[in-house]
JSON list of C-alpha atoms in Angstrom, two decimals:
[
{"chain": "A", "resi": 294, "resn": "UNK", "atom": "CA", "xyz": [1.96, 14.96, -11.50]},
{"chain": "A", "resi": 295, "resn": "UNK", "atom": "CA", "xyz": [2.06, 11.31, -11.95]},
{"chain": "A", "resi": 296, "resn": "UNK", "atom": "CA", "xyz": [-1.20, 9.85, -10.28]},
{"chain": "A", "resi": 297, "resn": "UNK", "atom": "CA", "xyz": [0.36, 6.05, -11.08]},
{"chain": "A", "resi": 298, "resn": "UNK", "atom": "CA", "xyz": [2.36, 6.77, -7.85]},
{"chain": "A", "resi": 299, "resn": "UNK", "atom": "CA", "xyz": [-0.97, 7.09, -6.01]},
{"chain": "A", "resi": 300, "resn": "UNK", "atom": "CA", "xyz": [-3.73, 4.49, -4.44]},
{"chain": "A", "resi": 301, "resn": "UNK", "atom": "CA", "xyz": [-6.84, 5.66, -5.12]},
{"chain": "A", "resi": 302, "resn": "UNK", "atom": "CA", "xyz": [-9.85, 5.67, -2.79]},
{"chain": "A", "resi": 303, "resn": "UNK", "atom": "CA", "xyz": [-13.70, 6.61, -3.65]},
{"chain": "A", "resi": 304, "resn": "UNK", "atom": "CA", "xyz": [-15.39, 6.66, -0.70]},
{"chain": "A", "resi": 305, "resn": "UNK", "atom": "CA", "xyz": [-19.05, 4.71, -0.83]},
{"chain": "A", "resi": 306, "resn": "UNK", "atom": "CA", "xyz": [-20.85, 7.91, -0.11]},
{"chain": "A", "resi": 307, "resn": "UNK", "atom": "CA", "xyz": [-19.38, 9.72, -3.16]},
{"chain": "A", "resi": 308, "resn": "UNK", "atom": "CA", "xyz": [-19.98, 6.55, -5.45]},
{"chain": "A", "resi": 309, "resn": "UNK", "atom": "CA", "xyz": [-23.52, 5.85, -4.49]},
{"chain": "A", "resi": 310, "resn": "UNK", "atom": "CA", "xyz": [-24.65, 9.54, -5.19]},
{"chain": "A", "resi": 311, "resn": "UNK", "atom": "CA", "xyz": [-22.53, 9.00, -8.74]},
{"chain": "A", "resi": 312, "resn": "UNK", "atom": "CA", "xyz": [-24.73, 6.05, -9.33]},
{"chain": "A", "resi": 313, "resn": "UNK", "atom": "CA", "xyz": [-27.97, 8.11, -7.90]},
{"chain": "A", "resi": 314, "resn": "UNK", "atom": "CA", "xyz": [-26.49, 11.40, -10.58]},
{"chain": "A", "resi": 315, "resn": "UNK", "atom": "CA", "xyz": [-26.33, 9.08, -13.12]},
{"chain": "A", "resi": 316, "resn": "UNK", "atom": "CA", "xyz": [-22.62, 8.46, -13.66]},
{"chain": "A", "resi": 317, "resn": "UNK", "atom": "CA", "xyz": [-21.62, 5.11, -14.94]},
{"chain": "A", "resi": 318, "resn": "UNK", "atom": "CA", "xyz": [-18.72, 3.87, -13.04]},
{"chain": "A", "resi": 319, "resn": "UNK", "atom": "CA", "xyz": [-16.85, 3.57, -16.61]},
{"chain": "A", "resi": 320, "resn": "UNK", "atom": "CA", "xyz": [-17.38, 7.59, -16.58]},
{"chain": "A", "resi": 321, "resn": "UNK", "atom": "CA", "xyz": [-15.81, 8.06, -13.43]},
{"chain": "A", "resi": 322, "resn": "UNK", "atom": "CA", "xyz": [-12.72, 6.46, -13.63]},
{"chain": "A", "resi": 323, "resn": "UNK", "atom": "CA", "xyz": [-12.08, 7.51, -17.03]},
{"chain": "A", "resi": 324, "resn": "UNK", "atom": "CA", "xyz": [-12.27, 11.43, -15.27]},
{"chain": "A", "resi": 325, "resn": "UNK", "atom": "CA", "xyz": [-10.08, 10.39, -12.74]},
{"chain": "A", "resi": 326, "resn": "UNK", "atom": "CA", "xyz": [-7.33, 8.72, -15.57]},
{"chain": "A", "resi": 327, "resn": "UNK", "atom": "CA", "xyz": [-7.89, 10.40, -18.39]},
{"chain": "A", "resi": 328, "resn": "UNK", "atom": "CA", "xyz": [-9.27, 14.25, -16.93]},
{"chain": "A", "resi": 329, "resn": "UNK", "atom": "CA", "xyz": [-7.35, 17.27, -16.06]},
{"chain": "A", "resi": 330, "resn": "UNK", "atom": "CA", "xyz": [-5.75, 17.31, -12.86]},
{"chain": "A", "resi": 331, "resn": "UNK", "atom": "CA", "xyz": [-6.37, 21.13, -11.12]},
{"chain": "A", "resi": 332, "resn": "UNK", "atom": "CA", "xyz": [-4.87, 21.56, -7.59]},
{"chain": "A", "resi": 333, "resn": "UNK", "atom": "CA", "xyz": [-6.15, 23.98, -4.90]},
{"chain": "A", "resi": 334, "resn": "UNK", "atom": "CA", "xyz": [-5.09, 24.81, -1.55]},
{"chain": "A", "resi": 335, "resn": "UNK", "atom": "CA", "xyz": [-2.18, 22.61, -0.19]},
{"chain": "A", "resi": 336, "resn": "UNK", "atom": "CA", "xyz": [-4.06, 19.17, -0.29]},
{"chain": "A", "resi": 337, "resn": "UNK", "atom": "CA", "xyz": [-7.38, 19.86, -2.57]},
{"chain": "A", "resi": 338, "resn": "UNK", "atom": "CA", "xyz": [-6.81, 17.91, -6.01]},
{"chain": "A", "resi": 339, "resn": "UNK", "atom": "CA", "xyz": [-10.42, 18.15, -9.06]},
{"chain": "A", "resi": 340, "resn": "UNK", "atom": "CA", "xyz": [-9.79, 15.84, -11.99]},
{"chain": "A", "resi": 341, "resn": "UNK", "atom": "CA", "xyz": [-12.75, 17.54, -14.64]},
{"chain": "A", "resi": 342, "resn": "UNK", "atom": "CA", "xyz": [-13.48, 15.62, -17.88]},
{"chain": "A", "resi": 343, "resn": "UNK", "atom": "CA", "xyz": [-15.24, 17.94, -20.41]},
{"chain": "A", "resi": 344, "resn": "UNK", "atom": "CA", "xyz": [-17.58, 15.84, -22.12]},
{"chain": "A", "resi": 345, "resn": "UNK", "atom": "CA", "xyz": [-19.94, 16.98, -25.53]},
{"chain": "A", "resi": 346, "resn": "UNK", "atom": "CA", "xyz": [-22.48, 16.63, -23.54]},
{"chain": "A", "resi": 347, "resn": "UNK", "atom": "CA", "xyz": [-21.71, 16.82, -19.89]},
{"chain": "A", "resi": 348, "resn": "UNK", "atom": "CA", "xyz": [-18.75, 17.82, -17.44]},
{"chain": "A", "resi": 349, "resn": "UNK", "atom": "CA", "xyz": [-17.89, 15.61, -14.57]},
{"chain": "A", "resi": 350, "resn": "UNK", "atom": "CA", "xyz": [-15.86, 16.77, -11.71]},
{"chain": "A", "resi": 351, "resn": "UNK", "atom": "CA", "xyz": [-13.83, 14.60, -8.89]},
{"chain": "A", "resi": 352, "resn": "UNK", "atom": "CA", "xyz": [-12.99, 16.25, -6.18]},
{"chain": "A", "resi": 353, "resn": "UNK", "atom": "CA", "xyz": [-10.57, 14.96, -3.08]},
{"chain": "A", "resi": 354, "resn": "UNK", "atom": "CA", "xyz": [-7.94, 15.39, -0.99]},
{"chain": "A", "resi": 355, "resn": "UNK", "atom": "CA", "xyz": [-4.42, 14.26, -1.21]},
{"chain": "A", "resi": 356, "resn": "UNK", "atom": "CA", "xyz": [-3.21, 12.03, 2.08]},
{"chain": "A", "resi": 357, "resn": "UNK", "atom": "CA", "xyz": [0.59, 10.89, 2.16]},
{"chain": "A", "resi": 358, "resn": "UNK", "atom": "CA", "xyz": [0.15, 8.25, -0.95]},
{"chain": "A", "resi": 359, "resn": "UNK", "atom": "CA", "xyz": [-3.59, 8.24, -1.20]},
{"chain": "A", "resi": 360, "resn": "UNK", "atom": "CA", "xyz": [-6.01, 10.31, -3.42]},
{"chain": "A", "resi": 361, "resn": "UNK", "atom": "CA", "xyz": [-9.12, 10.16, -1.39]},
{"chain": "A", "resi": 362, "resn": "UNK", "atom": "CA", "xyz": [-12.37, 11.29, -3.69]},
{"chain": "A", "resi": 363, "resn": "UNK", "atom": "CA", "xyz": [-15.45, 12.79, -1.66]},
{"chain": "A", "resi": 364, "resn": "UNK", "atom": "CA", "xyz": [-17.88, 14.47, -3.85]},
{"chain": "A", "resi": 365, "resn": "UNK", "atom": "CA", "xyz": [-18.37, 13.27, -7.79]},
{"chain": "A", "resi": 366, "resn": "UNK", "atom": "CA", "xyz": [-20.90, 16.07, -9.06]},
{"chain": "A", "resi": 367, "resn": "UNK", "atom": "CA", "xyz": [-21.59, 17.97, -12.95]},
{"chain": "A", "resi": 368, "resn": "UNK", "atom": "CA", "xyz": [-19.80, 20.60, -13.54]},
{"chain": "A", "resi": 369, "resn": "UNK", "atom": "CA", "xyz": [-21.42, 23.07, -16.28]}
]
């Protein structure tokens, strides 16, 4: 799945507890460009990065055009 096709919204909760984890906001979108895309359920999208020294997991929802993101957390 092309995610080009999509707008992209991080809601402020989900990026302030990024900033408050830790994640630089170069991290993030690099997950969300550059990760694996897993689907789950009929609207649930993660886009995981494995890093050497750290794994960083998006999670949302897909809504009509829109990936919204809700939770940003380290995966293990």
């Amino acid at each position: 799945m092309d995610i080009s096709n999509y707008d992209l919204e991080i809601k402020h909760h989900a990026f302030r507890r990024a900033l408050r984890r830790g994640f630089h906001p170069d991290e993030i979108e690099d997950t969300i460009v550059k990760g694996r895309m897993e689907r789950y359920g009929k609207h649930g999208v993660k886009f995981v990065k494995s890093g050497s020294k750290r794994t960083i997991i998006c999670v949302g929802q897909i809504i009509g055009t829109t990936i919204k993101i809700f939770t940003i957390e380290e995966g293990n």
